mmCIF file of C-alpha atoms and ligand atoms in Angstrom:
data_model
loop_
_atom_site.group_PDB
_atom_site.id
_atom_site.type_symbol
_atom_site.label_atom_id
_atom_site.label_comp_id
_atom_site.label_asym_id
_atom_site.label_seq_id
_atom_site.Cartn_x
_atom_site.Cartn_y
_atom_site.Cartn_z
ATOM 1 C CA MET A 1 -70.717 -136.472 -41.584
ATOM 2 C CA ALA A 2 -75.395 -137.516 -41.817
ATOM 3 C CA ASP A 3 -76.488 -140.905 -40.330
ATOM 4 C CA TYR A 4 -77.649 -143.225 -42.454
ATOM 5 C CA THR A 5 -80.404 -145.692 -41.980
ATOM 6 C CA ILE A 6 -80.018 -148.932 -43.638
ATOM 7 C CA ASP A 7 -82.651 -150.069 -46.231
ATOM 8 C CA GLU A 8 -81.758 -153.012 -47.635
ATOM 9 C CA THR A 9 -78.268 -156.044 -46.647
ATOM 10 C CA VAL A 10 -76.599 -158.446 -48.695
ATOM 11 C CA ASP A 11 -73.652 -161.054 -47.486
ATOM 12 C CA ILE A 12 -70.996 -161.717 -49.768
ATOM 13 C CA THR A 13 -68.603 -163.889 -47.277
ATOM 14 C CA ASP A 14 -70.116 -166.594 -49.342
ATOM 15 C CA VAL A 15 -69.195 -166.214 -52.850
ATOM 16 C CA VAL A 16 -65.317 -165.719 -53.839
ATOM 17 C CA CYS A 17 -64.351 -163.065 -56.566
ATOM 18 C CA PRO A 18 -65.647 -161.267 -58.539
ATOM 19 C CA VAL A 19 -68.452 -162.807 -57.755
ATOM 20 C CA THR A 20 -67.772 -161.036 -54.841
ATOM 21 C CA PHE A 21 -67.968 -157.650 -56.843
ATOM 22 C CA VAL A 22 -71.220 -158.633 -58.921
ATOM 23 C CA LYS A 23 -73.202 -160.215 -56.146
ATOM 24 C CA ALA A 24 -72.929 -156.932 -54.176
ATOM 25 C CA LYS A 25 -73.644 -155.169 -57.377
ATOM 26 C CA VAL A 26 -76.746 -156.948 -58.101
ATOM 27 C CA ALA A 27 -77.842 -156.144 -54.442
ATOM 28 C CA LEU A 28 -77.049 -151.907 -55.163
ATOM 29 C CA GLU A 29 -79.517 -152.179 -58.599
ATOM 30 C CA GLU A 30 -81.759 -153.856 -56.326
ATOM 31 C CA LEU A 31 -82.432 -150.195 -54.254
ATOM 32 C CA GLU A 32 -83.912 -146.984 -55.097
ATOM 33 C CA ASP A 33 -81.875 -143.939 -55.786
ATOM 34 C CA GLY A 34 -80.265 -142.747 -52.389
ATOM 35 C CA GLN A 35 -81.039 -145.859 -50.553
ATOM 36 C CA VAL A 36 -78.374 -147.627 -48.432
ATOM 37 C CA LEU A 37 -77.289 -151.047 -48.465
ATOM 38 C CA SER A 38 -74.917 -152.601 -46.504
ATOM 39 C CA ILE A 39 -72.755 -155.750 -47.516
ATOM 40 C CA ARG A 40 -71.022 -158.073 -45.786
ATOM 41 C CA LEU A 41 -67.971 -159.022 -46.806
ATOM 42 C CA ASN A 42 -65.056 -161.524 -45.845
ATOM 43 C CA ASP A 43 -61.017 -159.970 -44.737
ATOM 44 C CA GLY A 44 -58.348 -160.182 -47.295
ATOM 45 C CA GLU A 45 -58.540 -159.642 -51.451
ATOM 46 C CA PRO A 46 -62.739 -158.709 -51.064
ATOM 47 C CA VAL A 47 -62.081 -155.907 -48.281
ATOM 48 C CA GLN A 48 -58.997 -154.802 -49.879
ATOM 49 C CA ASN A 49 -61.559 -154.552 -53.571
ATOM 50 C CA VAL A 50 -64.914 -154.214 -53.708
ATOM 51 C CA PRO A 51 -65.133 -150.981 -51.995
ATOM 52 C CA ARG A 52 -62.816 -149.586 -54.950
ATOM 53 C CA SER A 53 -64.928 -151.158 -57.294
ATOM 54 C CA ILE A 54 -68.098 -150.193 -55.975
ATOM 55 C CA LYS A 55 -66.488 -146.516 -55.467
ATOM 56 C CA GLU A 56 -66.170 -146.369 -59.436
ATOM 57 C CA GLU A 57 -68.980 -147.481 -60.574
ATOM 58 C CA GLY A 58 -70.023 -143.694 -59.282
ATOM 59 C CA HIS A 59 -72.363 -145.111 -55.668
ATOM 60 C CA GLN A 60 -71.439 -143.406 -52.938
ATOM 61 C CA ILE A 61 -69.620 -145.452 -49.965
ATOM 62 C CA LEU A 62 -70.315 -143.840 -46.564
ATOM 63 C CA LYS A 63 -68.990 -146.352 -44.467
ATOM 64 C CA LEU A 64 -66.825 -149.321 -43.718
ATOM 65 C CA ILE A 65 -67.492 -151.307 -39.990
ATOM 66 C CA ASP A 66 -64.992 -154.067 -38.697
ATOM 67 C CA ASN A 67 -67.541 -156.454 -36.593
ATOM 68 C CA GLY A 68 -64.210 -157.625 -35.002
ATOM 69 C CA ASP A 69 -64.331 -161.719 -36.158
ATOM 70 C CA GLY A 70 -63.200 -161.005 -39.633
ATOM 71 C CA THR A 71 -65.892 -159.659 -41.313
ATOM 72 C CA TYR A 72 -66.637 -156.457 -42.287
ATOM 73 C CA ASN A 73 -70.109 -154.339 -42.934
ATOM 74 C CA LEU A 74 -69.961 -151.855 -45.254
ATOM 75 C CA VAL A 75 -72.311 -148.497 -45.849
ATOM 76 C CA VAL A 76 -73.449 -147.854 -49.137
ATOM 77 C CA LYS A 77 -75.091 -145.452 -51.153
ATOM 78 C CA ARG A 78 -77.027 -146.437 -53.978
ATOM 79 C CA ILE A 79 -76.338 -143.078 -56.681
ATOM 80 C CA THR A 80 -77.980 -143.635 -59.934
ATOM 81 C CA LEU A 81 -75.860 -142.778 -63.439
ATOM 82 C CA GLU A 82 -77.744 -140.330 -64.425
ATOM 83 C CA ASP A 83 -76.490 -138.259 -60.759
ATOM 84 C CA GLN A 84 -72.978 -138.416 -61.188
ATOM 85 C CA THR A 85 -71.787 -135.705 -62.690
ATOM 86 C CA MET B 1 -21.282 -162.118 -104.060
ATOM 87 C CA GLY B 2 -22.823 -163.351 -100.515
ATOM 88 C CA THR B 3 -25.253 -162.576 -98.558
ATOM 89 C CA ASP B 4 -25.118 -159.996 -96.078
ATOM 90 C CA TYR B 5 -26.821 -161.367 -93.010
ATOM 91 C CA LYS B 6 -25.904 -159.262 -90.454
ATOM 92 C CA ALA B 7 -27.753 -156.063 -91.861
ATOM 93 C CA LEU B 8 -30.991 -158.782 -92.966
ATOM 94 C CA LYS B 9 -31.213 -159.108 -89.626
ATOM 95 C CA ASN B 10 -29.834 -155.585 -88.002
ATOM 96 C CA GLY B 11 -32.770 -154.393 -90.003
ATOM 97 C CA GLY B 12 -35.033 -157.066 -88.728
ATOM 98 C CA PHE B 13 -34.783 -160.196 -90.699
ATOM 99 C CA MET B 14 -34.319 -163.787 -88.917
ATOM 100 C CA ARG B 15 -33.178 -166.064 -90.444
ATOM 101 C CA GLN B 16 -34.856 -170.284 -90.017
ATOM 102 C CA THR B 17 -33.521 -173.430 -90.413
ATOM 103 C CA GLN B 18 -35.028 -173.617 -93.131
ATOM 104 C CA LYS B 19 -32.273 -171.964 -95.896
ATOM 105 C CA ASN B 20 -33.442 -168.546 -97.587
ATOM 106 C CA ASN B 21 -36.117 -168.391 -95.223
ATOM 107 C CA PHE B 22 -36.459 -165.621 -93.132
ATOM 108 C CA SER B 23 -38.566 -164.542 -89.800
ATOM 109 C CA LEU B 24 -39.575 -160.850 -90.309
ATOM 110 C CA ARG B 25 -39.320 -158.746 -87.201
ATOM 111 C CA LEU B 26 -42.236 -156.020 -87.293
ATOM 112 C CA LYS B 27 -41.897 -153.009 -85.457
ATOM 113 C CA VAL B 28 -44.059 -152.883 -82.201
ATOM 114 C CA VAL B 29 -44.531 -149.678 -79.651
ATOM 115 C CA GLY B 30 -46.576 -150.240 -76.752
ATOM 116 C CA GLY B 31 -47.925 -153.738 -77.629
ATOM 117 C CA ASN B 32 -50.793 -151.930 -80.409
ATOM 118 C CA LEU B 33 -50.912 -151.953 -83.833
ATOM 119 C CA THR B 34 -54.294 -150.308 -85.719
ATOM 120 C CA ALA B 35 -56.932 -151.681 -87.582
ATOM 121 C CA GLU B 36 -55.337 -151.155 -91.010
ATOM 122 C CA GLN B 37 -51.680 -152.157 -89.806
ATOM 123 C CA LEU B 38 -52.971 -155.382 -88.854
ATOM 124 C CA VAL B 39 -54.865 -156.216 -92.138
ATOM 125 C CA ALA B 40 -52.189 -154.772 -93.873
ATOM 126 C CA ILE B 41 -49.513 -157.088 -91.888
ATOM 127 C CA ALA B 42 -51.844 -160.414 -92.573
ATOM 128 C CA GLU B 43 -51.807 -159.561 -96.331
ATOM 129 C CA ILE B 44 -47.114 -159.537 -96.315
ATOM 130 C CA SER B 45 -47.901 -162.897 -94.182
ATOM 131 C CA LYS B 46 -50.234 -164.691 -96.576
ATOM 132 C CA LYS B 47 -48.796 -163.141 -99.848
ATOM 133 C CA TYR B 48 -44.470 -163.505 -98.754
ATOM 134 C CA GLY B 49 -44.652 -165.844 -96.443
ATOM 135 C CA ASP B 50 -47.251 -168.464 -94.661
ATOM 136 C CA GLY B 51 -50.285 -167.581 -93.576
ATOM 137 C CA TYR B 52 -49.500 -166.894 -90.686
ATOM 138 C CA VAL B 53 -47.165 -164.334 -87.601
ATOM 139 C CA HIS B 54 -45.763 -165.059 -84.702
ATOM 140 C CA LEU B 55 -46.161 -163.409 -81.300
ATOM 141 C CA THR B 56 -43.578 -162.749 -79.534
ATOM 142 C CA SER B 57 -42.303 -162.732 -75.535
ATOM 143 C CA ARG B 58 -42.067 -159.184 -76.172
ATOM 144 C CA GLN B 59 -45.405 -157.845 -78.165
ATOM 145 C CA GLY B 60 -43.364 -158.250 -80.784
ATOM 146 C CA VAL B 61 -44.953 -159.568 -84.243
ATOM 147 C CA GLU B 62 -42.666 -161.813 -86.273
ATOM 148 C CA ILE B 63 -44.098 -163.013 -89.859
ATOM 149 C CA PRO B 64 -42.341 -166.241 -90.866
ATOM 150 C CA PHE B 65 -40.736 -168.645 -93.453
ATOM 151 C CA ILE B 66 -40.282 -164.545 -96.001
ATOM 152 C CA LYS B 67 -38.238 -164.980 -98.763
ATOM 153 C CA LEU B 68 -35.191 -163.941 -99.002
ATOM 154 C CA ALA B 69 -36.219 -162.915 -102.829
ATOM 155 C CA ASP B 70 -38.597 -160.500 -102.022
ATOM 156 C CA VAL B 71 -37.276 -159.002 -98.948
ATOM 157 C CA GLU B 72 -37.418 -155.317 -101.239
ATOM 158 C CA ALA B 73 -41.102 -156.677 -101.834
ATOM 159 C CA VAL B 74 -41.390 -157.210 -98.589
ATOM 160 C CA LYS B 75 -39.793 -154.059 -97.099
ATOM 161 C CA THR B 76 -42.239 -151.846 -99.776
ATOM 162 C CA GLU B 77 -44.885 -153.215 -99.640
ATOM 163 C CA LEU B 78 -45.174 -153.470 -95.332
ATOM 164 C CA GLU B 79 -44.047 -149.142 -96.170
ATOM 165 C CA ALA B 80 -47.072 -148.522 -98.463
ATOM 166 C CA GLY B 81 -49.421 -150.338 -95.325
ATOM 167 C CA GLY B 82 -47.626 -148.558 -92.907
ATOM 168 C CA VAL B 83 -45.697 -150.638 -90.768
ATOM 169 C CA ASN B 84 -41.562 -150.090 -89.780
ATOM 170 C CA THR B 85 -39.348 -153.761 -89.171
ATOM 171 C CA GLY B 86 -38.026 -154.747 -86.173
ATOM 172 C CA VAL B 87 -34.629 -154.636 -85.138
ATOM 173 C CA CYS B 88 -32.552 -156.882 -83.496
ATOM 174 C CA GLY B 89 -28.460 -157.149 -82.703
ATOM 175 C CA PRO B 90 -26.456 -155.104 -79.608
ATOM 176 C CA ARG B 91 -29.010 -151.817 -79.767
ATOM 177 C CA VAL B 92 -32.508 -150.476 -78.365
ATOM 178 C CA ARG B 93 -35.476 -153.030 -78.530
ATOM 179 C CA THR B 94 -38.951 -152.972 -78.557
ATOM 180 C CA VAL B 95 -40.348 -150.569 -76.194
ATOM 181 C CA THR B 96 -43.116 -152.571 -74.196
ATOM 182 C CA ALA B 97 -45.764 -151.506 -72.511
ATOM 183 C CA CYS B 98 -49.445 -152.718 -70.920
ATOM 184 C CA GLN B 99 -52.414 -150.803 -71.718
ATOM 185 C CA GLY B 100 -52.066 -148.089 -68.804
ATOM 186 C CA SER B 101 -54.459 -145.330 -67.005
ATOM 187 C CA ALA B 102 -56.171 -144.806 -70.370
ATOM 188 C CA ILE B 103 -57.441 -147.934 -70.555
ATOM 189 C CA CYS B 104 -56.542 -149.073 -67.246
ATOM 190 C CA PRO B 105 -58.487 -148.139 -63.667
ATOM 191 C CA SER B 106 -56.400 -149.389 -61.877
ATOM 192 C CA GLY B 107 -52.725 -147.696 -64.137
ATOM 193 C CA CYS B 108 -51.412 -144.502 -62.044
ATOM 194 C CA ILE B 109 -48.790 -143.094 -65.595
ATOM 195 C CA ASP B 110 -50.708 -142.974 -69.036
ATOM 196 C CA THR B 111 -48.340 -146.193 -70.909
ATOM 197 C CA TYR B 112 -48.327 -145.826 -74.201
ATOM 198 C CA PRO B 113 -47.480 -142.519 -75.658
ATOM 199 C CA LEU B 114 -44.392 -142.437 -72.569
ATOM 200 C CA ALA B 115 -43.728 -145.651 -75.383
ATOM 201 C CA VAL B 116 -43.828 -143.546 -78.532
ATOM 202 C CA GLU B 117 -41.435 -141.180 -76.832
ATOM 203 C CA ILE B 118 -39.211 -143.607 -75.554
ATOM 204 C CA SER B 119 -39.572 -145.456 -78.028
ATOM 205 C CA ASN B 120 -38.906 -142.133 -80.795
ATOM 206 C CA ARG B 121 -36.009 -141.461 -78.581
ATOM 207 C CA TYR B 122 -33.623 -144.753 -78.456
ATOM 208 C CA PHE B 123 -35.371 -146.683 -80.617
ATOM 209 C CA GLY B 124 -32.343 -149.140 -83.030
ATOM 210 C CA GLN B 125 -29.854 -146.851 -80.720
ATOM 211 C CA GLU B 126 -26.723 -148.967 -80.851
ATOM 212 C CA LEU B 127 -25.379 -150.485 -77.248
ATOM 213 C CA PRO B 128 -22.712 -152.818 -76.578
ATOM 214 C CA HIS B 129 -25.588 -155.329 -76.860
ATOM 215 C CA LYS B 130 -29.314 -155.336 -76.971
ATOM 216 C CA PHE B 131 -31.231 -153.527 -74.071
ATOM 217 C CA LYS B 132 -35.042 -153.422 -73.497
ATOM 218 C CA PHE B 133 -37.239 -151.514 -72.479
ATOM 219 C CA GLY B 134 -40.684 -151.886 -70.529
ATOM 220 C CA ILE B 135 -43.360 -149.768 -69.033
ATOM 221 C CA THR B 136 -46.062 -150.744 -66.989
ATOM 222 C CA GLY B 137 -49.209 -149.002 -65.708
ATOM 223 C CA CYS B 138 -49.242 -149.371 -61.451
ATOM 224 C CA MET B 139 -47.776 -151.648 -58.650
ATOM 225 C CA ASN B 140 -49.563 -154.978 -60.664
ATOM 226 C CA ASN B 141 -47.465 -155.154 -62.795
ATOM 227 C CA CYS B 142 -49.672 -156.761 -65.947
ATOM 228 C CA LEU B 143 -46.298 -155.645 -67.864
ATOM 229 C CA LYS B 144 -43.176 -157.321 -65.514
ATOM 230 C CA ALA B 145 -40.692 -154.195 -64.865
ATOM 231 C CA GLU B 146 -37.935 -155.930 -64.010
ATOM 232 C CA GLU B 147 -37.340 -158.437 -66.278
ATOM 233 C CA ASN B 148 -36.434 -155.657 -68.811
ATOM 234 C CA ASP B 149 -32.902 -153.766 -69.133
ATOM 235 C CA LEU B 150 -35.055 -150.193 -67.333
ATOM 236 C CA GLY B 151 -37.910 -150.793 -66.781
ATOM 237 C CA ILE B 152 -40.793 -147.684 -65.643
ATOM 238 C CA LYS B 153 -43.122 -149.208 -62.990
ATOM 239 C CA GLY B 154 -46.345 -145.854 -62.751
ATOM 240 C CA GLY B 155 -46.373 -144.413 -58.972
ATOM 241 C CA TYR B 156 -48.433 -142.619 -57.175
ATOM 242 C CA SER B 157 -46.845 -140.417 -54.263
ATOM 243 C CA VAL B 158 -49.778 -139.662 -52.419
ATOM 244 C CA GLU B 159 -50.981 -136.740 -49.509
ATOM 245 C CA LEU B 160 -53.424 -137.193 -46.942
ATOM 246 C CA VAL B 161 -56.443 -134.122 -46.793
ATOM 247 C CA LYS B 162 -57.395 -135.164 -44.025
ATOM 248 C CA GLU B 163 -60.074 -131.557 -43.889
ATOM 249 C CA ASN B 164 -62.098 -134.311 -46.488
ATOM 250 C CA CYS B 165 -61.345 -137.668 -45.059
ATOM 251 C CA THR B 166 -64.767 -138.941 -42.728
ATOM 252 C CA LEU B 167 -62.519 -141.991 -41.194
ATOM 253 C CA CYS B 168 -64.755 -144.168 -43.330
ATOM 254 C CA GLY B 169 -61.623 -147.010 -43.341
ATOM 255 C CA VAL B 170 -61.550 -147.780 -46.167
ATOM 256 C CA CYS B 171 -58.259 -147.215 -47.158
ATOM 257 C CA VAL B 172 -57.323 -149.319 -44.228
ATOM 258 C CA LYS B 173 -57.863 -152.811 -45.183
ATOM 259 C CA ALA B 174 -57.333 -151.270 -49.380
ATOM 260 C CA CYS B 175 -53.668 -150.525 -47.890
ATOM 261 C CA ARG B 176 -51.373 -153.477 -48.400
ATOM 262 C CA GLU B 177 -48.570 -152.517 -47.172
ATOM 263 C CA GLY B 178 -49.909 -152.130 -43.595
ATOM 264 C CA ALA B 179 -49.043 -148.779 -43.653
ATOM 265 C CA ILE B 180 -52.121 -146.469 -42.713
ATOM 266 C CA THR B 181 -54.031 -147.093 -39.643
ATOM 267 C CA LYS B 182 -56.874 -145.756 -38.085
ATOM 268 C CA THR B 183 -56.738 -144.546 -34.743
ATOM 269 C CA SER B 184 -59.446 -141.997 -32.495
ATOM 270 C CA GLU B 185 -56.998 -139.317 -34.081
ATOM 271 C CA GLY B 186 -57.192 -139.572 -37.097
ATOM 272 C CA LEU B 187 -55.477 -141.498 -39.568
ATOM 273 C CA GLU B 188 -51.535 -142.941 -38.686
ATOM 274 C CA ILE B 189 -49.136 -143.390 -41.685
ATOM 275 C CA ASP B 190 -46.236 -144.647 -42.211
ATOM 276 C CA LYS B 191 -44.105 -143.369 -44.770
ATOM 277 C CA SER B 192 -41.106 -145.598 -44.906
ATOM 278 C CA LYS B 193 -43.585 -148.891 -45.698
ATOM 279 C CA CYS B 194 -45.322 -146.891 -49.021
ATOM 280 C CA ASN B 195 -44.782 -148.437 -51.524
ATOM 281 C CA TYR B 196 -46.485 -145.295 -54.136
ATOM 282 C CA CYS B 197 -49.079 -148.280 -55.294
ATOM 283 C CA GLY B 198 -51.946 -145.379 -55.086
ATOM 284 C CA ARG B 199 -54.992 -147.864 -53.865
ATOM 285 C CA CYS B 200 -55.367 -145.472 -51.203
ATOM 286 C CA ALA B 201 -56.387 -142.869 -53.082
ATOM 287 C CA LYS B 202 -57.685 -144.789 -55.512
ATOM 288 C CA SER B 203 -60.074 -146.422 -52.839
ATOM 289 C CA CYS B 204 -60.903 -143.206 -51.225
ATOM 290 C CA PRO B 205 -64.879 -142.818 -51.427
ATOM 291 C CA PHE B 206 -63.981 -138.690 -50.330
ATOM 292 C CA ASN B 207 -60.746 -137.599 -52.129
ATOM 293 C CA ALA B 208 -59.472 -137.511 -49.543
ATOM 294 C CA TRP B 209 -55.983 -138.528 -50.589
ATOM 295 C CA LYS B 210 -53.931 -135.951 -53.535
ATOM 296 C CA GLY B 211 -52.530 -138.878 -55.271
ATOM 297 C CA GLU B 212 -49.838 -137.352 -57.720
ATOM 298 C CA SER B 213 -48.522 -139.737 -60.358
ATOM 299 C CA GLY B 214 -44.688 -140.663 -60.885
ATOM 300 C CA TYR B 215 -42.108 -142.730 -62.094
ATOM 301 C CA LEU B 216 -40.597 -145.682 -60.715
ATOM 302 C CA ILE B 217 -37.926 -146.872 -62.660
ATOM 303 C CA SER B 218 -35.817 -150.578 -62.022
ATOM 304 C CA PHE B 219 -32.237 -150.831 -63.978
ATOM 305 C CA GLY B 220 -30.243 -154.182 -64.786
ATOM 306 C CA GLY B 221 -33.034 -156.759 -65.677
ATOM 307 C CA THR B 222 -32.420 -159.516 -68.125
ATOM 308 C CA PHE B 223 -34.621 -163.033 -67.924
ATOM 309 C CA GLY B 224 -32.353 -164.845 -70.766
ATOM 310 C CA ASN B 225 -29.536 -166.605 -70.281
ATOM 311 C CA LEU B 226 -28.936 -165.033 -67.296
ATOM 312 C CA ILE B 227 -31.238 -164.719 -64.416
ATOM 313 C CA ALA B 228 -31.314 -161.202 -62.751
ATOM 314 C CA LYS B 229 -33.975 -158.507 -61.180
ATOM 315 C CA GLY B 230 -34.261 -155.372 -62.322
ATOM 316 C CA GLU B 231 -33.121 -152.888 -59.796
ATOM 317 C CA GLN B 232 -35.056 -150.246 -58.199
ATOM 318 C CA PHE B 233 -33.308 -147.723 -56.042
ATOM 319 C CA LEU B 234 -34.501 -144.442 -57.138
ATOM 320 C CA PRO B 235 -37.367 -141.971 -55.085
ATOM 321 C CA ILE B 236 -39.939 -141.750 -57.209
ATOM 322 C CA ILE B 237 -39.757 -139.469 -60.069
ATOM 323 C CA ARG B 238 -41.768 -136.865 -60.292
ATOM 324 C CA ASN B 239 -41.464 -135.483 -64.195
ATOM 325 C CA LYS B 240 -40.562 -136.590 -67.295
ATOM 326 C CA GLU B 241 -37.826 -134.262 -67.696
ATOM 327 C CA ILE B 242 -36.208 -136.183 -64.919
ATOM 328 C CA LEU B 243 -37.161 -139.239 -66.240
ATOM 329 C CA PHE B 244 -35.022 -138.493 -69.780
ATOM 330 C CA LYS B 245 -31.662 -137.563 -67.606
ATOM 331 C CA VAL B 246 -32.251 -140.196 -66.397
ATOM 332 C CA THR B 247 -32.688 -142.962 -68.814
ATOM 333 C CA ASP B 248 -29.876 -140.657 -70.910
ATOM 334 C CA ALA B 249 -27.356 -141.567 -67.806
ATOM 335 C CA ALA B 250 -28.174 -145.160 -68.011
ATOM 336 C CA LEU B 251 -27.843 -145.629 -71.948
ATOM 337 C CA ASN B 252 -24.115 -143.514 -71.740
ATOM 338 C CA PHE B 253 -22.840 -145.628 -68.765
ATOM 339 C CA PHE B 254 -24.126 -148.477 -70.227
ATOM 340 C CA ALA B 255 -22.016 -147.007 -73.839
ATOM 341 C CA LYS B 256 -19.066 -145.926 -71.511
ATOM 342 C CA TYR B 257 -17.973 -148.912 -69.606
ATOM 343 C CA ALA B 258 -19.560 -152.380 -70.926
ATOM 344 C CA LYS B 259 -17.040 -154.815 -72.367
ATOM 345 C CA PRO B 260 -18.880 -155.206 -75.989
ATOM 346 C CA SER B 261 -21.440 -158.461 -76.567
ATOM 347 C CA GLU B 262 -21.807 -157.227 -72.126
ATOM 348 C CA ARG B 263 -25.665 -156.609 -71.190
ATOM 349 C CA PHE B 264 -26.296 -154.191 -68.631
ATOM 350 C CA ARG B 265 -26.576 -156.490 -65.991
ATOM 351 C CA VAL B 266 -23.323 -157.958 -66.054
ATOM 352 C CA CYS B 267 -21.752 -154.947 -66.742
ATOM 353 C CA ILE B 268 -22.836 -152.357 -63.776
ATOM 354 C CA ASP B 269 -21.943 -155.410 -61.297
ATOM 355 C CA ARG B 270 -18.815 -155.024 -62.839
ATOM 356 C CA ALA B 271 -18.401 -150.890 -63.183
ATOM 357 C CA GLY B 272 -19.983 -151.975 -59.672
ATOM 358 C CA TRP B 273 -23.509 -150.954 -58.038
ATOM 359 C CA ASP B 274 -22.857 -148.336 -55.995
ATOM 360 C CA ASN B 275 -20.301 -146.074 -58.509
ATOM 361 C CA PHE B 276 -23.533 -146.948 -60.650
ATOM 362 C CA LYS B 277 -26.161 -145.454 -57.930
ATOM 363 C CA LYS B 278 -24.509 -143.019 -56.782
ATOM 364 C CA GLU B 279 -24.912 -141.616 -60.673
ATOM 365 C CA MET B 280 -27.925 -142.031 -61.267
ATOM 366 C CA GLU B 281 -28.322 -140.857 -57.709
ATOM 367 C CA ASP B 282 -26.870 -137.553 -59.106
ATOM 368 C CA ILE B 283 -29.311 -136.975 -62.013
ATOM 369 C CA CYS B 284 -32.336 -137.497 -59.950
ATOM 370 C CA ASN B 285 -31.051 -134.281 -57.505
ATOM 371 C CA GLY B 286 -30.152 -132.187 -60.514
HETATM 372 S S1 LIG C 1 -50.392 -153.837 -64.845
HETATM 373 FE FE1 LIG C 1 -51.708 -150.960 -64.167
HETATM 374 S S2 LIG C 1 -52.259 -150.580 -65.683
HETATM 375 FE FE2 LIG C 1 -50.920 -152.555 -66.639
HETATM 376 S S3 LIG C 1 -52.478 -153.204 -66.907
HETATM 377 FE FE3 LIG C 1 -51.150 -154.052 -65.298
HETATM 378 S S4 LIG C 1 -53.493 -153.360 -63.543
HETATM 379 FE FE4 LIG C 1 -53.407 -152.400 -65.338
HETATM 380 S S1 LIG C 2 -49.602 -145.694 -51.808
HETATM 381 FE FE1 LIG C 2 -49.906 -147.336 -51.720
HETATM 382 S S2 LIG C 2 -48.465 -147.881 -50.158
HETATM 383 FE FE2 LIG C 2 -48.883 -145.982 -49.982
HETATM 384 S S3 LIG C 2 -50.178 -145.135 -48.000
HETATM 385 FE FE3 LIG C 2 -52.022 -146.024 -49.886
HETATM 386 S S4 LIG C 2 -52.202 -147.792 -50.999
HETATM 387 FE FE4 LIG C 2 -50.508 -148.119 -48.649
HETATM 388 S S1 LIG C 3 -61.050 -143.952 -47.222
HETATM 389 FE FE1 LIG C 3 -60.905 -141.676 -47.920
HETATM 390 S S2 LIG C 3 -61.959 -141.298 -45.660
HETATM 391 FE FE2 LIG C 3 -62.085 -143.027 -46.383
HETATM 392 S S3 LIG C 3 -60.491 -143.483 -44.151
HETATM 393 FE FE3 LIG C 3 -58.953 -143.660 -45.894
HETATM 394 S S4 LIG C 3 -58.669 -141.413 -46.288
HETATM 395 FE FE4 LIG C 3 -60.364 -141.418 -44.746
#
């Protein structure tokens, strides 16, 4: 898989479900198409559910990185709706 | 000549505390009613009832305060409005369902058409006691399948498509059963831990899982005087033909072995779970 460069980061470890997804979604919407966002999220519900919600929104998830401290970084490429087939 | 309360009850007219008043049970399948049906129900409740309806715990609708003298008129008007009356007594009751995959992103099966099929096949069929079907679209179990005499739950049997997997790690966390682990060689899947929830396939960003819809059946649930959770012992069933063979066989077992007025659960307990399981397993194995 091609490498990526992270354009923006957002930390959603300070909010709880369902605001986790909302915060991530808002951050993604502020990006340009094709830009990459790294989302820091907690173990448990957020890491179990947020990736799937982001996939269902149509964005491309690239990687989930275990930070080893009970948090993860989810790397997502923004895809605009028009580009989805 | 006295009023035949039993016939009225069988036809959905439930006797109320108030003499000569009936709470009329309507037929609802899979929890859906059309706007036209709702209008007809609203009008009848205003004209013949007390201007309100009661929603039952199993997605049913009842119109209370129907007068004995109006029973026939109400039946005719309901029919004209595309609404049927429900049933009571020892027979197959309302088939309940959650919205399933047609509406809900978590759904693994299309619940409503299945509820209609089951209702068309069994609704009102006489049995030794009441019999409830409930259909839930996935492991989240919003419809509480195991409360029913026969519960159907949607699931996915999943297969990894190795060449698509980028080892991104998403599914490892999405799986709540701990069935997936990431090793240096790739993903390792412990099938014995898998409960067919389909969360791996639904969350994978690279389509690296092939998920096939299927049915998980639970038998003998009851949540009234006796409280018992339905038992799931068959492997996931992948086609509807086998599903119906199993439901046919379960109802036949009940009709054959139950004493009058005995619930399915009590019947299986008495006839023996081993016998019951064997009959169901034989059907699944063809
Ligand atoms: S049981 Fe599953 S498919 Fe049905 S409503 Fe709940 S989450 Fe959706
Ligand atoms: S179907 Fe559910 S339990 Fe089975 S491996 Fe996938 S996520 Fe885990
Ligand atoms: S989510 Fe998909 S791509 Fe990522 S590790 Fe699991 S199977 Fe592989």
